[in-house]
Amino acid sequence: MRASSLVEHCATVVAVVLLAAAAAAAAARTKDECHSGDKAALLAIKSAFGNASYFNSWTPDTPCCEWANVSCDGSASPYTARRVVGVSLVNDASLAGPLPGAAIARLTALQQLVLNYVPGVNGSIPRDLTRLNATLSFLDIISTGISGPVPSFLSEITALSYLSLSSNKLTGSIPASLADMPNLYFLDLGYNRLTGTIPPQLLRKGSYLYLSHNKLTGSVPAEFAAVNFWTIDLSYNGFKGDASFLLGANKPLLNLDLSHNAFSFNLSGVQLPEGLNSLELSHNEIYGDIPEMVVDMMLNYLNVSYNRLSGVVPAGGNMAWFDQSCFQHNKGLCGSPLPPCKQ
Ligand SMILES: *[C@@H]1O[C@H](CO)[C@@H](O)[C@H](O)[C@H]1NC(C)=O
Ligand SMILES: *[C@@H]1O[C@H](CO)[C@@H](O)[C@H](O)[C@H]1NC(C)=O
Ligand SMILES: *[C@@H]1O[C@H](CO)[C@@H](O)[C@H](O)[C@H]1NC(C)=O
Ligand SMILES: *[C@@H]1O[C@H](CO)[C@@H](O)[C@H](O)[C@H]1NC(C)=O
Ligand SMILES: *[C@@H]1O[C@H](CO)[C@@H](O)[C@H](O)[C@H]1NC(C)=O
Ligand SMILES: *[C@@H]1O[C@H](CO)[C@@H](O)[C@H](O)[C@H]1NC(C)=O
């Protein structure tokens, strides 16, 4: 080989190697690159928050599936771009301003949106989120500065199965439209400033319901007797009336918290669900006796203090775990761990 051709040959090899390396790098980039519309939407979200430092990894020249707090689906094929399915804005007190609904709605494959402890994010819940009606199944807006109502348009997001709007500044009543959501099984509206009553058909199938620490009133809808709840927390509201139908021998109920309300019913004849784990009834106007069957259950928590119960505290089983604070301030309860009954 002549010297010049050797040089040419080497140059070709180097070029091929370089091209291969470049292609591999491009492939790696493409692998983590998301749909261009999703990338533009994410950059619009970043810009809406004034390009806050939270979004430092969200830069146009890097693949967006690698950006912090962004998740993508697996790519369907080497030729289709990955879609952004999750975005979370968490633990940042410096993020401020309204939720950029229009930009978020441009993430047309979004399944999970999580805001948790971003107290500077304020304004109301934007209607644009309803454009994600077919994809958004998990929505957390927790510990933010968001105010205004629980919008009735949330029911248009038919894909939604998990909705937590706890610890915000939401006011007004619970919209009856939420009862129309076909996939909703988890609803947490706790720690807001909600008023009014619980819509009768709020949840209709197996469900978790958290409404604690609001200003809700009225009684528990009789329709709830037919719903298979796993957890119900209605504590710290202004509810009254009978809620004993939430209990019942064959229910799947695991946790019930009715504490700090004005519920008033006779506990004596109530059948407790077999699998019940925790029963918090303190600070109500509940009367009658503690059902003897508590001794046969695997309760991990029981508190019936500050009611109008009477009779002997049942003894045996897990009952030994519960100290007098769980039974104090009742009308006529007696027996260990309370003082002995008078003959
Ligand atoms: C955020 O950065 C982008 C790109 O540098 C810029 O076009 C946009 O105007 C910035 N937005 C704000 C609100 O500063
Ligand atoms: C957000 O991104 C940061 C930085 O990568 C990470 O430490 C944090 O765990 C992420 N949080 C969530 C909820 O994705
Ligand atoms: C949101 O917070 C900003 C300050 O960060 C304030 O200027 C603005 O009025 C607030 N908006 C609402 C709707 O509370
Ligand atoms: C989402 O909303 C659009 C426009 O209102 C509607 O055409 C579509 O059927 C809805 N999809 C689902 C799954 O609800
Ligand atoms: C509570 O119900 C029991 C029967 O389950 C009954 O014997 C008792 O009189 C009732 N107590 C009150 C105050 O109505
Ligand atoms: C039971 O509830 C009362 C009243 O809220 C409270 O003072 C007490 O600490 C509770 N007991 C336990 C063990 O949580």
Short mmCIF file of C-alpha atoms and ligand atoms in Angstrom, two decimals:
data_model
loop_
_atom_site.label_atom_id
_atom_site.label_comp_id
_atom_site.label_asym_id
_atom_site.label_seq_id
_atom_site.Cartn_x
_atom_site.Cartn_y
_atom_site.Cartn_z
CA MET A 1 0.00 0.00 0.00
CA ARG A 2 1.23 3.43 -0.87
CA ALA A 3 1.63 5.80 2.01
CA SER A 4 -1.12 8.08 0.73
CA SER A 5 -3.62 5.25 0.38
CA LEU A 6 -2.75 4.04 3.89
CA VAL A 7 -3.55 7.52 5.18
CA GLU A 8 -6.83 7.46 3.23
CA HIS A 9 -7.66 4.01 4.61
CA CYS A 10 -6.97 5.11 8.18
CA ALA A 11 -9.02 8.23 7.68
CA THR A 12 -11.91 6.09 6.46
CA VAL A 13 -11.64 3.77 9.48
CA VAL A 14 -11.52 6.73 11.84
CA ALA A 15 -14.51 8.29 10.08
CA VAL A 16 -16.49 5.04 10.31
CA VAL A 17 -15.61 4.65 13.98
CA LEU A 18 -16.55 8.26 14.66
CA LEU A 19 -19.82 7.87 12.75
CA ALA A 20 -20.64 4.71 14.69
CA ALA A 21 -19.91 6.48 17.97
CA ALA A 22 -22.05 9.41 16.91
CA ALA A 23 -24.86 7.07 15.89
CA ALA A 24 -24.64 5.24 19.19
CA ALA A 25 -24.75 8.55 21.06
CA ALA A 26 -27.69 9.66 18.95
CA ALA A 27 -29.47 6.38 19.64
CA ALA A 28 -28.85 6.81 23.36
CA ARG A 29 -30.18 10.34 23.12
CA THR A 30 -33.20 9.22 21.12
CA LYS A 31 -33.90 6.44 23.60
CA ASP A 32 -34.46 9.02 26.33
CA GLU A 33 -35.88 11.69 24.12
CA CYS A 34 -39.57 12.34 24.45
CA HIS A 35 -42.18 13.37 21.95
CA SER A 36 -41.32 16.87 20.71
CA GLY A 37 -44.73 18.24 21.69
CA ASP A 38 -44.24 16.92 25.22
CA LYS A 39 -40.80 18.51 25.40
CA ALA A 40 -42.18 21.86 24.30
CA ALA A 41 -44.98 21.55 26.88
CA LEU A 42 -42.49 20.83 29.67
CA LEU A 43 -40.42 23.87 28.66
CA ALA A 44 -43.61 25.95 28.72
CA ILE A 45 -44.31 24.70 32.28
CA LYS A 46 -40.75 25.65 33.24
CA SER A 47 -41.14 29.09 31.71
CA ALA A 48 -44.52 29.60 33.42
CA PHE A 49 -42.67 29.23 36.72
CA GLY A 50 -40.10 31.81 35.58
CA ASN A 51 -37.53 29.09 34.79
CA ALA A 52 -37.19 28.42 38.53
CA SER A 53 -34.16 26.45 39.72
CA TYR A 54 -36.42 23.41 40.32
CA PHE A 55 -36.26 22.93 36.54
CA ASN A 56 -32.48 23.21 36.13
CA SER A 57 -32.24 19.78 34.51
CA TRP A 58 -34.99 20.66 32.02
CA THR A 59 -32.78 22.00 29.22
CA PRO A 60 -33.68 21.79 25.51
CA ASP A 61 -30.42 20.08 24.48
CA THR A 62 -30.85 17.10 26.83
CA PRO A 63 -33.32 14.19 26.42
CA CYS A 64 -36.45 15.05 28.36
CA CYS A 65 -37.03 11.54 29.71
CA GLU A 66 -33.86 12.17 31.76
CA TRP A 67 -35.16 15.38 33.30
CA ALA A 68 -35.76 15.29 37.05
CA ASN A 69 -39.34 14.65 38.12
CA VAL A 70 -40.45 13.71 34.61
CA SER A 71 -41.36 10.15 33.72
CA CYS A 72 -41.90 8.66 30.29
CA ASP A 73 -43.50 5.48 29.03
CA GLY A 74 -41.35 2.75 27.48
CA SER A 75 -40.92 3.38 23.78
CA ALA A 76 -43.30 1.35 21.70
CA SER A 77 -40.76 1.00 18.87
CA PRO A 78 -37.42 2.58 17.88
CA TYR A 79 -39.35 4.88 15.58
CA THR A 80 -41.92 6.34 17.97
CA ALA A 81 -40.95 8.92 20.54
CA ARG A 82 -41.57 8.22 24.20
CA ARG A 83 -44.47 10.02 25.83
CA VAL A 84 -44.34 11.94 29.09
CA VAL A 85 -46.69 10.14 31.48
CA GLY A 86 -45.76 11.71 34.82
CA VAL A 87 -44.71 15.09 36.18
CA SER A 88 -44.14 15.97 39.81
CA LEU A 89 -43.58 19.30 41.47
CA VAL A 90 -42.62 18.49 45.05
CA ASN A 91 -40.97 19.96 48.12
CA ASP A 92 -40.10 23.36 46.78
CA ALA A 93 -41.29 26.45 48.58
CA SER A 94 -39.79 28.73 45.93
CA LEU A 95 -42.05 27.59 43.08
CA ALA A 96 -44.66 30.33 42.88
CA GLY A 97 -47.62 31.34 40.81
CA PRO A 98 -50.69 29.71 39.31
CA LEU A 99 -50.73 26.14 38.02
CA PRO A 100 -50.00 26.51 34.26
CA GLY A 101 -53.02 24.50 33.14
CA ALA A 102 -52.69 25.25 29.43
CA ALA A 103 -49.06 24.06 29.32
CA ILE A 104 -49.84 20.95 31.40
CA ALA A 105 -52.75 20.10 29.09
CA ARG A 106 -50.31 20.00 26.18
CA LEU A 107 -48.86 16.82 27.75
CA THR A 108 -51.56 14.84 26.01
CA ALA A 109 -50.41 11.45 27.33
CA LEU A 110 -50.05 12.56 30.96
CA GLN A 111 -51.27 9.97 33.47
CA GLN A 112 -49.88 11.25 36.78
CA LEU A 113 -49.64 14.83 37.98
CA VAL A 114 -48.26 15.30 41.48
CA LEU A 115 -47.96 18.55 43.38
CA ASN A 116 -46.89 18.01 46.97
CA TYR A 117 -45.62 20.73 49.26
CA VAL A 118 -45.32 23.56 46.79
CA PRO A 119 -47.00 26.20 48.98
CA GLY A 120 -46.27 29.05 46.57
CA VAL A 121 -48.38 27.52 43.80
CA ASN A 122 -51.68 29.34 44.05
CA GLY A 123 -54.82 30.37 42.19
CA SER A 124 -57.57 27.89 41.40
CA ILE A 125 -57.54 24.44 39.79
CA PRO A 126 -57.40 25.15 36.03
CA ARG A 127 -60.13 23.88 33.73
CA ASP A 128 -57.50 22.99 31.11
CA LEU A 129 -56.85 19.78 33.08
CA THR A 130 -60.11 18.42 31.65
CA ARG A 131 -58.37 18.18 28.28
CA LEU A 132 -56.51 15.25 29.82
CA ASN A 133 -59.86 13.48 30.33
CA ALA A 134 -58.79 10.26 28.66
CA THR A 135 -55.35 9.83 30.24
CA LEU A 136 -54.99 11.52 33.63
CA SER A 137 -55.72 8.83 36.20
CA PHE A 138 -53.75 10.07 39.22
CA LEU A 139 -53.98 13.66 40.45
CA ASP A 140 -52.33 14.86 43.65
CA ILE A 141 -52.55 18.52 44.59
CA ILE A 142 -51.39 18.47 48.20
CA SER A 143 -50.08 21.23 50.49
CA THR A 144 -50.20 24.01 47.94
CA GLY A 145 -51.61 27.54 48.09
CA ILE A 146 -54.39 26.56 45.70
CA SER A 147 -57.77 28.03 46.60
CA GLY A 148 -61.25 28.34 45.12
CA PRO A 149 -63.71 25.48 44.75
CA VAL A 150 -63.31 21.76 44.16
CA PRO A 151 -64.32 22.27 40.53
CA SER A 152 -67.29 20.31 39.29
CA PHE A 153 -65.53 19.98 35.93
CA LEU A 154 -63.12 17.45 37.49
CA SER A 155 -65.80 14.86 36.75
CA GLU A 156 -65.03 15.34 33.04
CA ILE A 157 -61.66 13.67 33.63
CA THR A 158 -63.19 10.24 33.32
CA ALA A 159 -59.83 8.45 33.53
CA LEU A 160 -59.31 9.73 37.06
CA SER A 161 -59.17 6.94 39.62
CA TYR A 162 -57.10 8.62 42.36
CA LEU A 163 -57.80 12.20 43.42
CA SER A 164 -56.17 13.89 46.38
CA LEU A 165 -56.69 17.59 46.95
CA SER A 166 -55.75 17.58 50.62
CA SER A 167 -54.21 20.41 52.62
CA ASN A 168 -55.03 23.29 50.31
CA LYS A 169 -57.30 26.29 50.79
CA LEU A 170 -60.31 24.95 48.92
CA THR A 171 -63.70 26.39 49.81
CA GLY A 172 -67.32 25.78 48.84
CA SER A 173 -69.08 22.46 48.77
CA ILE A 174 -68.23 19.04 47.35
CA PRO A 175 -69.64 19.01 43.80
CA ALA A 176 -72.26 16.34 43.21
CA SER A 177 -70.70 15.78 39.78
CA LEU A 178 -67.85 13.81 41.40
CA ALA A 179 -70.41 11.03 41.81
CA ASP A 180 -70.37 10.57 38.05
CA MET A 181 -66.73 9.56 37.86
CA PRO A 182 -66.70 5.96 36.67
CA ASN A 183 -63.18 5.06 37.79
CA LEU A 184 -62.76 7.06 41.00
CA TYR A 185 -61.96 4.87 43.99
CA PHE A 186 -59.72 7.13 46.08
CA LEU A 187 -60.89 10.59 47.14
CA ASP A 188 -59.10 12.79 49.64
CA LEU A 189 -60.43 16.29 50.19
CA GLY A 190 -59.13 16.55 53.75
CA TYR A 191 -57.63 19.62 55.41
CA ASN A 192 -59.43 22.27 53.38
CA ARG A 193 -62.26 24.66 54.20
CA LEU A 194 -65.11 22.81 52.58
CA THR A 195 -68.69 23.41 53.68
CA GLY A 196 -72.07 21.85 52.93
CA THR A 197 -73.04 18.19 52.95
CA ILE A 198 -71.74 14.98 51.34
CA PRO A 199 -73.41 14.36 47.95
CA PRO A 200 -75.52 11.19 48.28
CA GLN A 201 -73.86 9.16 45.54
CA LEU A 202 -70.33 10.50 46.05
CA LEU A 203 -68.67 7.10 45.76
CA ARG A 204 -70.40 3.95 44.70
CA LYS A 205 -67.90 1.13 44.62
CA GLY A 206 -64.92 -0.02 46.68
CA SER A 207 -63.43 3.21 47.93
CA TYR A 208 -61.18 5.19 50.17
CA LEU A 209 -62.75 8.43 51.38
CA TYR A 210 -60.98 11.12 53.38
CA LEU A 211 -62.86 14.29 54.26
CA SER A 212 -61.29 15.14 57.62
CA HIS A 213 -60.57 18.66 58.87
CA ASN A 214 -63.16 20.59 56.91
CA LYS A 215 -66.37 22.36 57.91
CA LEU A 216 -68.75 19.80 56.45
CA THR A 217 -72.18 19.30 58.02
CA GLY A 218 -75.30 17.16 57.72
CA SER A 219 -75.48 13.42 58.02
CA VAL A 220 -73.74 10.62 56.16
CA PRO A 221 -75.82 9.74 53.07
CA ALA A 222 -77.89 6.59 53.60
CA GLU A 223 -76.63 5.47 50.15
CA PHE A 224 -73.22 4.86 51.74
CA ALA A 225 -74.65 1.76 53.44
CA ALA A 226 -74.33 -0.03 50.10
CA VAL A 227 -70.76 1.12 49.29
CA ASN A 228 -67.80 -1.14 50.05
CA PHE A 229 -65.48 1.30 51.73
CA TRP A 230 -62.03 0.28 52.88
CA THR A 231 -61.26 3.50 54.69
CA ILE A 232 -63.51 6.36 55.73
CA ASP A 233 -62.18 9.38 57.58
CA LEU A 234 -64.80 12.01 58.36
CA SER A 235 -63.03 13.37 61.46
CA TYR A 236 -62.99 17.02 62.52
CA ASN A 237 -66.16 18.19 60.79
CA GLY A 238 -69.66 19.09 61.92
CA PHE A 239 -71.43 15.87 60.94
CA LYS A 240 -74.34 14.57 62.99
CA GLY A 241 -76.89 11.77 63.00
CA ASP A 242 -76.47 8.04 62.58
CA ALA A 243 -73.36 6.64 60.90
CA SER A 244 -73.61 3.13 62.33
CA PHE A 245 -74.60 1.74 58.93
CA LEU A 246 -71.01 2.29 57.80
CA LEU A 247 -70.23 -0.64 60.07
CA GLY A 248 -71.75 -4.08 59.55
CA ALA A 249 -70.59 -7.66 59.80
CA ASN A 250 -69.79 -8.33 56.16
CA LYS A 251 -68.20 -5.06 55.15
CA PRO A 252 -64.59 -4.88 53.92
CA LEU A 253 -64.00 -1.79 56.09
CA LEU A 254 -60.50 -1.58 57.59
CA ASN A 255 -60.35 1.91 59.06
CA LEU A 256 -63.12 4.16 60.31
CA ASP A 257 -62.55 7.59 61.83
CA LEU A 258 -65.66 9.52 62.83
CA SER A 259 -63.96 11.47 65.63
CA HIS A 260 -64.61 15.12 66.47
CA ASN A 261 -68.12 15.42 65.07
CA ALA A 262 -71.59 15.31 66.59
CA PHE A 263 -72.59 11.79 65.53
CA SER A 264 -75.26 10.29 67.70
CA PHE A 265 -76.27 6.63 67.55
CA ASN A 266 -76.63 3.52 69.67
CA LEU A 267 -73.47 1.42 69.47
CA SER A 268 -74.93 -1.54 71.41
CA GLY A 269 -76.32 -3.67 68.61
CA VAL A 270 -73.79 -2.68 65.95
CA GLN A 271 -71.97 -5.51 64.19
CA LEU A 272 -68.33 -4.66 63.59
CA PRO A 273 -66.70 -5.73 60.29
CA GLU A 274 -64.50 -8.77 60.81
CA GLY A 275 -61.34 -7.20 59.37
CA LEU A 276 -61.67 -3.83 61.09
CA ASN A 277 -58.24 -2.57 62.06
CA SER A 278 -58.90 0.83 63.53
CA LEU A 279 -62.01 2.43 65.01
CA GLU A 280 -61.81 6.05 66.13
CA LEU A 281 -65.13 7.37 67.44
CA SER A 282 -63.95 9.89 70.06
CA HIS A 283 -65.64 13.26 70.60
CA ASN A 284 -69.18 12.47 69.45
CA GLU A 285 -72.51 11.81 71.14
CA ILE A 286 -72.53 8.05 70.70
CA TYR A 287 -74.46 6.07 73.32
CA GLY A 288 -75.20 2.49 74.32
CA ASP A 289 -72.60 -0.17 75.16
CA ILE A 290 -69.32 -1.16 73.52
CA PRO A 291 -70.22 -4.36 71.61
CA GLU A 292 -68.78 -7.44 73.29
CA MET A 293 -67.45 -8.70 69.93
CA VAL A 294 -64.51 -6.22 70.06
CA VAL A 295 -62.64 -8.77 72.15
CA ASP A 296 -62.67 -11.26 69.27
CA MET A 297 -61.29 -8.81 66.73
CA MET A 298 -57.80 -7.87 65.63
CA LEU A 299 -58.27 -4.15 66.32
CA ASN A 300 -55.02 -2.22 66.43
CA TYR A 301 -56.66 1.02 67.45
CA LEU A 302 -59.82 1.78 69.37
CA ASN A 303 -60.87 5.10 70.80
CA VAL A 304 -64.40 5.77 72.03
CA SER A 305 -63.54 8.55 74.50
CA TYR A 306 -65.69 11.67 74.94
CA ASN A 307 -69.03 10.08 74.10
CA ARG A 308 -72.11 9.01 76.08
CA LEU A 309 -71.38 5.32 76.30
CA SER A 310 -72.29 3.21 79.28
CA GLY A 311 -71.83 -0.33 80.59
CA VAL A 312 -68.75 -2.40 81.20
CA VAL A 313 -65.65 -2.08 79.01
CA PRO A 314 -65.33 -5.55 77.42
CA ALA A 315 -62.21 -7.43 78.58
CA GLY A 316 -60.06 -9.91 76.66
CA GLY A 317 -58.27 -10.18 73.33
CA ASN A 318 -56.64 -7.00 72.10
CA MET A 319 -58.59 -4.91 74.60
CA ALA A 320 -55.63 -4.99 76.99
CA TRP A 321 -53.73 -2.75 74.55
CA PHE A 322 -56.06 0.18 74.99
CA ASP A 323 -55.47 2.48 77.95
CA GLN A 324 -57.98 4.56 79.84
CA SER A 325 -57.53 7.53 77.44
CA CYS A 326 -59.40 5.45 74.85
CA PHE A 327 -62.48 5.20 77.07
CA GLN A 328 -62.37 8.36 79.20
CA HIS A 329 -65.19 10.91 79.44
CA ASN A 330 -68.21 8.76 78.81
CA LYS A 331 -71.51 8.78 80.60
CA GLY A 332 -71.34 5.48 82.37
CA LEU A 333 -68.47 3.31 81.12
CA CYS A 334 -66.70 1.40 83.84
CA GLY A 335 -64.33 -1.50 84.40
CA SER A 336 -60.66 -1.88 83.51
CA PRO A 337 -58.85 0.25 82.35
CA LEU A 338 -61.44 2.62 83.86
CA PRO A 339 -62.38 2.49 87.56
CA PRO A 340 -64.35 -0.60 88.60
CA CYS A 341 -68.11 -0.64 88.10
CA LYS A 342 -70.18 0.21 91.16
CA GLN A 343 -72.43 -2.67 92.23
C1 LIG B 1 -37.28 30.80 30.25
O1 LIG B 1 -36.19 30.45 29.42
C2 LIG B 1 -36.52 30.42 28.03
C3 LIG B 1 -35.32 29.89 27.29
O2 LIG B 1 -34.16 30.49 27.77
C4 LIG B 1 -36.94 31.80 27.57
O3 LIG B 1 -37.30 31.78 26.20
C5 LIG B 1 -38.13 32.25 28.40
O4 LIG B 1 -38.50 33.57 28.05
C6 LIG B 1 -37.80 32.19 29.87
N1 LIG B 1 -39.02 32.47 30.61
C7 LIG B 1 -39.07 33.31 31.63
C8 LIG B 1 -40.39 33.55 32.24
O5 LIG B 1 -38.06 33.85 32.05
C1 LIG B 2 -37.45 15.02 41.82
O1 LIG B 2 -36.13 15.08 41.30
C2 LIG B 2 -35.11 15.09 42.28
C3 LIG B 2 -33.77 15.27 41.59
O2 LIG B 2 -33.55 14.20 40.70
C4 LIG B 2 -35.17 13.81 43.09
O3 LIG B 2 -34.24 13.85 44.14
C5 LIG B 2 -36.56 13.64 43.68
O4 LIG B 2 -36.64 12.39 44.31
C6 LIG B 2 -37.62 13.73 42.59
N1 LIG B 2 -38.91 13.66 43.22
C7 LIG B 2 -39.96 13.08 42.64
C8 LIG B 2 -41.22 13.05 43.43
O5 LIG B 2 -39.92 12.64 41.52
C1 LIG B 3 -50.27 34.11 44.23
O1 LIG B 3 -49.10 34.49 44.92
C2 LIG B 3 -48.53 35.71 44.46
C3 LIG B 3 -47.28 35.95 45.26
O2 LIG B 3 -46.43 34.85 45.14
C4 LIG B 3 -49.52 36.86 44.65
O3 LIG B 3 -48.97 38.04 44.11
C5 LIG B 3 -50.82 36.52 43.96
O4 LIG B 3 -51.79 37.51 44.25
C6 LIG B 3 -51.33 35.18 44.42
N1 LIG B 3 -52.54 34.84 43.67
C7 LIG B 3 -53.61 34.30 44.24
C8 LIG B 3 -54.75 34.01 43.33
O5 LIG B 3 -53.66 34.03 45.43
C1 LIG B 4 -62.60 13.55 26.30
O1 LIG B 4 -63.20 14.77 25.92
C2 LIG B 4 -63.43 14.87 24.51
C3 LIG B 4 -63.91 16.28 24.23
O2 LIG B 4 -64.92 16.65 25.12
C4 LIG B 4 -64.42 13.80 24.10
O3 LIG B 4 -64.64 13.85 22.72
C5 LIG B 4 -63.86 12.44 24.47
O4 LIG B 4 -64.83 11.44 24.20
C6 LIG B 4 -63.50 12.38 25.95
N1 LIG B 4 -62.84 11.12 26.22
C7 LIG B 4 -63.07 10.40 27.32
C8 LIG B 4 -62.32 9.12 27.42
O5 LIG B 4 -63.84 10.77 28.19
C1 LIG B 5 -79.39 0.55 72.43
O1 LIG B 5 -79.71 -0.66 71.79
C2 LIG B 5 -79.90 -1.76 72.69
C3 LIG B 5 -80.16 -3.01 71.89
O2 LIG B 5 -79.20 -3.21 70.91
C4 LIG B 5 -81.07 -1.47 73.59
O3 LIG B 5 -81.20 -2.52 74.53
C5 LIG B 5 -80.84 -0.15 74.32
O4 LIG B 5 -82.00 0.16 75.05
C6 LIG B 5 -80.53 0.94 73.33
N1 LIG B 5 -80.18 2.13 74.10
C7 LIG B 5 -80.79 3.30 73.92
C8 LIG B 5 -80.35 4.42 74.81
O5 LIG B 5 -81.65 3.47 73.08
C1 LIG B 6 -58.21 8.91 72.49
O1 LIG B 6 -58.88 10.13 72.17
C2 LIG B 6 -58.73 11.12 73.15
C3 LIG B 6 -59.60 12.30 72.73
O2 LIG B 6 -59.29 12.76 71.47
C4 LIG B 6 -57.26 11.49 73.27
O3 LIG B 6 -57.09 12.46 74.29
C5 LIG B 6 -56.47 10.24 73.62
O4 LIG B 6 -55.09 10.55 73.63
C6 LIG B 6 -56.72 9.16 72.61
N1 LIG B 6 -56.03 7.94 73.04
C7 LIG B 6 -55.13 7.34 72.27
C8 LIG B 6 -54.44 6.14 72.81
O5 LIG B 6 -54.86 7.74 71.15
#
